[in-house]
Short mmCIF file of C-alpha atoms in Angstrom, two decimals:
data_model
loop_
_atom_site.label_atom_id
_atom_site.label_comp_id
_atom_site.label_asym_id
_atom_site.label_seq_id
_atom_site.Cartn_x
_atom_site.Cartn_y
_atom_site.Cartn_z
CA MET A 12 -0.01 0.46 -0.31
CA LYS A 13 2.60 2.39 1.28
CA LEU A 14 4.74 1.23 -1.79
CA LEU A 15 1.66 1.50 -4.36
CA LEU A 16 1.48 5.53 -2.58
CA GLY A 17 4.93 6.07 -3.29
CA ILE A 18 4.63 5.20 -7.16
CA LEU A 19 1.68 7.47 -7.18
CA LEU A 20 3.39 10.14 -5.01
CA GLY A 21 6.67 9.64 -6.77
CA VAL A 22 4.75 10.79 -10.90
CA PHE A 23 2.94 13.85 -9.34
CA PHE A 24 5.62 15.26 -8.25
CA GLY A 25 8.28 14.41 -11.29
CA PHE A 26 4.91 15.85 -13.10
CA ALA A 27 4.68 18.56 -11.68
CA LEU A 28 8.69 19.55 -11.78
CA TYR A 29 8.89 19.02 -15.31
CA HIS A 30 5.80 21.68 -15.42
CA ALA A 31 7.80 24.04 -13.28
CA GLN A 32 10.89 23.43 -15.78
CA ALA A 33 12.50 22.85 -13.60
CA ALA A 34 13.90 19.93 -15.36
CA LYS A 35 15.82 22.02 -17.83
CA PRO A 36 19.15 23.08 -17.16
CA GLN A 37 18.86 26.22 -19.19
CA LYS A 38 15.73 27.45 -16.64
CA ILE A 39 18.10 26.50 -13.58
CA TYR A 40 21.07 28.80 -15.32
CA GLY A 41 18.80 31.51 -16.47
CA MET A 42 17.88 31.64 -13.14
CA LEU A 43 21.14 31.08 -11.39
CA GLN A 44 22.32 34.36 -13.88
CA LEU A 45 19.97 35.83 -12.91
CA LYS A 46 18.50 36.19 -16.09
CA ASP A 47 15.04 34.31 -16.13
CA LEU A 48 13.52 34.41 -12.87
CA GLU A 49 10.30 32.12 -13.44
CA LEU A 50 11.52 29.40 -11.76
CA MET A 51 12.60 30.95 -8.33
CA LYS A 52 8.84 32.86 -8.78
CA ILE A 53 7.78 29.27 -8.99
CA ILE A 54 9.66 27.86 -6.33
CA PHE A 55 8.91 30.64 -3.99
CA PHE A 56 5.32 30.39 -4.59
CA ALA A 57 5.18 26.56 -3.90
CA ILE A 58 6.86 26.93 -1.05
CA GLY A 59 4.97 29.55 0.28
CA PHE A 60 1.88 27.74 -0.38
CA GLY A 61 3.34 24.65 0.54
CA SER A 62 3.43 26.31 4.19
CA VAL A 63 0.25 27.91 4.25
CA LEU A 64 -1.16 24.29 3.25
CA LEU A 65 0.84 22.99 6.14
CA ALA A 66 -0.38 25.66 9.03
CA ILE A 67 -4.05 25.15 7.58
CA SER A 68 -4.19 22.03 7.66
CA ALA A 69 -1.73 21.00 10.81
CA LYS A 70 -4.36 23.45 12.44
CA THR A 71 -7.23 21.28 11.60
CA GLY A 72 -6.30 18.33 12.68
CA LEU A 73 -5.87 17.21 9.22
CA LEU A 74 -2.23 16.62 9.30
CA ASN A 75 -0.78 13.67 11.00
CA LEU A 76 2.48 15.52 12.73
CA GLU A 77 4.26 12.74 12.92
CA HIS A 78 4.94 12.88 9.10
CA LEU A 79 6.58 16.22 9.67
CA SER A 80 10.53 15.74 9.40
CA VAL A 81 12.70 18.12 10.33
CA LYS A 82 16.53 17.94 9.25
CA THR A 83 19.19 18.87 12.24
CA MET A 84 21.77 22.21 11.71
CA HIS A 85 25.15 21.55 11.65
CA LEU A 86 28.43 22.79 10.27
CA GLY A 87 28.08 19.90 7.52
CA VAL A 88 24.41 21.82 6.03
CA ILE A 89 26.87 24.23 4.92
CA ILE A 90 29.86 22.89 3.68
CA GLY A 91 27.77 20.33 2.59
CA GLY A 92 25.86 23.00 0.22
CA LEU A 93 28.93 25.26 -0.43
CA ILE A 94 29.44 21.74 -2.58
CA PHE A 95 26.21 21.52 -3.85
CA GLY A 96 26.36 24.73 -4.61
CA ILE A 97 29.09 23.66 -7.09
CA GLY A 98 27.24 21.21 -8.85
CA PHE A 99 24.35 23.43 -9.06
CA GLY A 100 25.47 26.02 -10.77
CA LEU A 101 28.24 23.58 -13.40
CA GLY A 102 25.04 21.24 -14.55
CA GLY A 103 22.08 23.37 -13.42
CA THR A 104 20.20 20.68 -12.44
CA CYS A 105 19.76 18.78 -9.14
CA PRO A 106 18.98 15.38 -7.74
CA GLY A 107 15.18 15.46 -8.22
CA THR A 108 15.41 16.90 -11.65
CA CYS A 109 18.04 14.71 -12.73
CA VAL A 110 16.43 12.39 -12.23
CA THR A 111 13.08 14.04 -13.94
CA ALA A 112 15.19 15.22 -16.98
CA ILE A 113 15.45 11.23 -17.52
CA GLY A 114 11.45 11.11 -18.57
CA THR A 115 11.48 13.84 -20.80
CA LYS A 116 12.46 13.68 -24.60
CA GLY A 117 16.46 15.62 -24.98
CA GLY A 118 16.67 15.50 -21.64
CA ALA A 119 17.61 11.83 -20.76
CA LYS A 120 21.06 11.38 -21.57
CA ARG A 121 22.27 14.51 -19.55
CA GLY A 122 19.83 13.42 -16.27
CA LEU A 123 21.24 9.72 -16.60
CA SER A 124 24.97 10.99 -17.12
CA VAL A 125 24.44 13.62 -13.97
CA VAL A 126 22.24 10.35 -11.55
CA LEU A 127 25.65 8.62 -12.14
CA GLY A 128 27.71 11.32 -11.26
CA GLY A 129 25.11 11.28 -8.24
CA ILE A 130 25.88 7.54 -7.44
CA SER A 131 29.59 8.60 -7.45
CA GLY A 132 29.65 11.37 -5.52
CA ALA A 133 27.37 9.66 -2.46
CA PHE A 134 29.53 6.18 -2.86
CA VAL A 135 32.82 8.88 -2.08
CA PHE A 136 30.39 10.22 0.79
CA LEU A 137 29.75 6.96 1.97
CA CYS A 138 33.80 6.40 1.89
CA CYS A 139 34.36 9.21 3.66
CA LYS A 140 31.95 9.25 6.14
CA ASN A 141 33.95 8.21 9.46
CA MET A 142 36.62 10.38 8.77
CA LEU A 143 34.08 13.22 8.21
CA THR A 144 31.92 12.49 11.07
CA ALA A 145 35.69 12.19 13.10
CA LEU A 146 36.61 15.94 11.64
CA GLY A 147 33.31 17.08 13.51
CA LEU A 148 31.83 18.13 10.55
CA PHE A 149 28.50 17.09 11.77
CA ASP A 150 28.98 17.77 15.70
CA THR A 151 30.04 20.99 15.18
CA TRP A 152 27.52 24.23 15.21
CA ASN A 153 24.74 21.17 15.89
CA ILE A 154 22.07 22.59 17.26
CA GLY A 155 19.58 20.19 16.26
CA LYS A 156 16.42 20.09 14.82
CA ILE A 157 14.78 23.73 14.97
CA THR A 158 12.61 25.34 13.12
CA LEU A 159 11.84 28.75 13.21
CA PHE A 160 7.91 28.38 14.53
CA HIS A 161 6.92 25.62 17.07
CA ILE A 162 4.80 23.33 14.59
CA SER A 163 5.24 20.43 16.52
CA ASP A 164 6.42 19.31 20.49
CA THR A 165 9.11 17.38 18.25
CA TYR A 166 11.09 20.29 18.19
CA VAL A 167 12.61 23.16 19.16
CA SER A 168 11.55 26.43 17.50
CA LEU A 169 13.01 30.10 17.37
CA LEU A 170 10.45 31.78 17.95
CA PRO A 171 7.15 31.46 20.31
CA PHE A 172 4.75 31.40 17.59
CA ARG A 173 2.67 28.59 16.21
CA TYR A 174 0.73 27.67 12.97
CA GLY A 175 -0.14 31.45 12.76
CA GLY A 176 3.69 32.73 12.19
CA LEU A 177 4.15 29.35 9.55
CA LEU A 178 0.94 30.85 7.47
CA ILE A 179 2.32 34.68 7.71
CA MET A 180 5.76 33.09 6.71
CA GLY A 181 4.27 31.40 3.46
CA LEU A 182 2.02 34.46 2.48
CA LEU A 183 5.24 36.41 2.81
CA PHE A 184 6.65 33.87 -0.03
CA MET A 185 4.05 33.97 -2.00
CA ALA A 186 4.16 38.22 -1.64
CA ILE A 187 7.83 37.45 -2.76
CA ALA A 188 7.08 35.72 -5.55
CA TRP A 189 4.50 38.22 -7.02
CA ILE A 190 7.38 40.22 -6.79
CA LEU A 191 9.70 39.38 -8.03
CA PRO A 192 10.30 40.43 -11.83
CA GLU A 193 8.65 38.26 -14.84
CA ASN A 194 10.14 36.47 -17.49
CA GLN A 195 11.37 39.09 -20.05
CA SER A 196 12.29 36.71 -22.49
CA ALA A 197 8.47 35.38 -22.64
CA LYS A 198 8.76 34.80 -26.01
CA GLU A 199 10.92 31.76 -25.77
CA ARG A 200 8.76 29.83 -23.73
CA SER A 201 6.58 28.64 -26.41
CA PHE A 202 9.98 28.08 -28.73
CA SER A 203 11.73 26.10 -25.95
CA MET B 27 -3.86 33.36 -13.00
CA LYS B 28 -1.21 33.68 -14.37
CA ASN B 29 0.43 30.62 -16.06
CA TRP B 30 3.76 30.54 -13.41
CA MET B 31 1.35 30.95 -10.90
CA LYS B 32 -0.44 27.48 -11.87
CA LYS B 33 3.10 25.71 -12.20
CA ALA B 34 3.43 26.63 -8.58
CA ILE B 35 0.16 25.57 -7.29
CA LEU B 36 0.74 22.58 -8.59
CA LEU B 37 4.55 21.87 -7.63
CA GLY B 38 2.68 23.06 -3.60
CA LEU B 39 0.27 20.82 -3.63
CA SER B 40 2.60 17.82 -4.52
CA PHE B 41 4.45 18.81 -1.37
CA TRP B 42 1.74 19.77 0.61
CA ILE B 43 0.04 15.99 -0.10
CA ALA B 44 3.36 14.00 -0.18
CA LEU B 45 3.35 15.27 3.48
CA VAL B 46 -0.17 14.93 4.63
CA LEU B 47 -0.25 11.19 3.26
CA VAL B 48 2.92 9.69 4.23
CA LYS B 49 5.96 12.95 4.68
CA PRO B 50 7.93 15.33 3.17
CA VAL B 51 9.53 14.85 -0.28
CA GLY B 52 13.00 13.53 -1.09
CA VAL B 53 15.72 12.65 -2.76
CA SER B 54 18.81 12.27 -2.18
CA THR B 55 18.73 9.59 0.23
CA GLU B 56 17.73 7.04 -2.30
CA PHE B 57 21.37 7.81 -4.02
CA GLU B 58 23.27 7.03 -0.81
CA VAL B 59 21.06 4.29 -0.79
CA VAL B 60 21.96 3.24 -4.57
CA ALA B 61 25.81 3.62 -3.45
CA GLU B 62 25.92 1.46 -0.09
CA LEU B 63 24.40 -1.87 -2.18
CA LEU B 64 27.49 -1.33 -4.48
CA LYS B 65 29.43 -0.94 -2.36
CA ASN B 66 28.01 -4.05 -0.03
CA ALA B 67 28.46 -5.68 -3.39
CA LEU B 68 31.86 -4.47 -3.72
CA THR B 69 32.69 -5.57 -0.68
CA GLY B 70 30.86 -8.83 -0.73
CA GLN B 71 28.00 -7.79 2.52
CA PRO B 72 25.20 -8.81 2.31
CA LEU B 73 22.92 -6.75 0.37
CA GLU B 74 19.57 -5.11 1.78
CA ASN B 75 16.43 -4.95 0.25
CA PRO B 76 16.85 -1.51 -1.61
CA ILE B 77 13.22 -1.31 -2.30
CA SER B 78 11.24 0.68 0.21
CA TYR B 79 8.30 4.02 -0.49
CA GLY B 80 11.26 6.75 -0.61
CA MET B 81 13.14 4.19 -3.67
CA VAL B 82 9.79 3.86 -5.89
CA PHE B 83 9.15 7.79 -5.59
CA VAL B 84 12.02 8.89 -6.39
CA LEU B 85 11.66 6.00 -9.65
CA ALA B 86 8.20 7.10 -10.66
CA MET B 87 9.16 10.46 -11.31
CA PRO B 88 10.39 10.16 -14.34
CA VAL B 89 7.16 8.62 -15.40
CA GLY B 90 5.40 11.92 -14.00
CA ALA B 91 7.92 13.66 -16.48
CA TRP B 92 7.68 11.10 -19.03
CA LEU B 93 3.57 11.33 -19.14
CA GLY B 94 3.65 15.87 -18.90
CA ASN B 95 6.54 15.65 -21.96
CA ARG B 96 4.64 13.16 -24.15
CA TYR B 97 0.86 15.21 -23.28
CA ASP B 98 3.31 18.75 -24.35
CA ARG B 99 4.53 16.77 -27.76
CA LYS B 100 1.14 15.96 -28.83
CA LYS B 101 -0.51 19.01 -28.51
CA GLU B 102 2.80 20.95 -30.12
CA LYS B 103 3.21 19.25 -32.68
CA THR B 104 6.94 19.41 -33.34
CA ALA B 105 9.25 17.25 -33.47
CA LEU B 106 11.91 18.32 -30.74
CA ALA B 107 15.18 17.52 -32.18
CA GLU B 108 17.15 14.96 -29.93
CA GLU B 109 19.92 17.34 -28.61
CA PRO B 110 23.84 16.06 -29.56
CA PHE B 111 25.66 14.72 -26.51
CA SER B 112 29.13 15.13 -26.64
CA ARG B 113 31.93 13.74 -24.53
CA LYS B 114 32.36 17.13 -22.83
CA GLU B 115 28.73 17.67 -21.75
CA PHE B 116 28.83 14.01 -20.49
CA ALA B 117 32.16 14.97 -18.51
CA LEU B 118 30.40 17.85 -16.97
CA ALA B 119 26.76 15.89 -16.24
CA PHE B 120 29.02 14.02 -14.49
CA CYS B 121 30.84 15.78 -12.44
CA SER B 122 28.22 18.46 -11.56
CA GLY B 123 26.13 14.89 -10.48
CA PHE B 124 28.96 14.31 -8.09
CA PHE B 125 29.19 17.42 -6.54
CA LEU B 126 25.55 17.60 -6.08
CA LEU B 127 25.60 14.18 -4.43
CA LEU B 128 28.57 14.73 -2.35
CA GLY B 129 27.45 18.33 -0.63
CA ALA B 130 24.00 16.96 -0.25
CA ARG B 131 25.17 14.10 1.45
CA ILE B 132 26.98 15.80 3.52
CA ALA B 133 24.29 18.77 4.06
CA GLY B 134 22.17 15.65 4.90
CA GLY B 135 19.25 16.36 2.06
CA CYS B 136 19.51 18.32 -1.33
CA THR B 137 16.97 20.47 -3.17
CA SER B 138 13.50 19.04 -2.75
CA GLY B 139 14.41 17.66 1.33
CA HIS B 140 16.40 20.42 2.87
CA MET B 141 15.30 23.62 0.39
CA MET B 142 11.74 22.36 -0.37
CA SER B 143 10.09 20.87 2.29
CA GLY B 144 12.71 21.92 4.73
CA MET B 145 11.76 25.95 4.24
CA MET B 146 8.19 24.60 3.88
CA GLN B 147 8.63 23.91 7.38
CA GLY B 148 10.37 27.03 8.82
CA SER B 149 13.23 24.54 9.00
CA VAL B 150 16.46 26.53 10.32
CA SER B 151 18.81 24.12 8.17
CA GLY B 152 16.58 24.08 5.35
CA PHE B 153 17.27 28.78 5.08
CA ILE B 154 20.78 27.88 6.22
CA PHE B 155 21.18 25.62 3.27
CA ALA B 156 19.86 26.81 0.67
CA ALA B 157 21.71 29.70 1.38
CA ALA B 158 24.95 28.24 0.81
CA VAL B 159 24.06 26.70 -1.91
CA PHE B 160 23.02 30.59 -3.88
CA LEU B 161 25.73 31.76 -2.29
CA VAL B 162 28.24 29.33 -4.65
CA ALA B 163 26.18 28.21 -7.57
CA ILE B 164 25.27 32.65 -8.30
CA PRO B 165 29.05 33.07 -9.29
CA VAL B 166 29.61 29.25 -10.78
CA ALA B 167 27.01 29.67 -13.18
CA THR B 168 27.93 32.92 -14.10
CA PHE B 169 31.39 32.29 -14.83
CA ARG B 170 30.83 29.21 -16.08
CA LYS B 171 32.01 29.00 -19.72
CA LYS B 172 28.93 28.49 -22.30
#
């Protein structure tokens, strides 16, 4: 049953990423070069919209709070993020979008190449894991699973606000998405 | 409604439905599962069954893209030219994947897990990860040779 859900939700997520054009390296380069911010608008809005839905569904009891999953903050998040940024800027893709690209015509070979590189990267990580742990990468600045707002008793929050705070953050994200400049090269969209 | 907003609502819904039904979306963990399998196979250790909710989720993603792509191509009726893919491009794509997953596993998540799911929940690590990623990715993409 859970596997079936996994298939359906994975198809939906891949479909949504495809429609956001996130699987196109040109769109990610455009966003990172700050020339075409459509993808940034979409991502900001989607995250904000997700927060609003999360806040409402948590408040009304629709959401099982055990489904929430907040990741630990430690030095590795920063170092890992910086390394991730090299790959993100270089390839114009990320772990989710390269997998998605495999399903598209014209993007499959590139997507598969990124996946192969990714498996190698994860392999090297596994081999260095003990060394990185010994270096204290995961213990330094480890402040645990911290959230901005009090979304569940499992996590410590920075601010005293609950779902109202998260709702306002979500609306703020949606507003930022709204304000960000529209794609100037709208004509190119039909072409691409 | 504007076009970008429709796409954003679709994407936001996909985050939320996954969260309500099972857990937040995440991808990079499954790369580690495959790498672990590979490592165990190479060192002759017993292999664990890699099939899980997370793995089928990731494997199903290209199917969703394929469905959308097929519909678009039928509608537009323009045959997309197969992009030439040189050895140099392969090297670039491979290296980019290498850095992406090395970084993601050190950070404990990627764009989907840390940035999208994380920030959606107001997770501090999600915001810090996003800041670190863009700090490097913007100059790399800007100075990268076309």
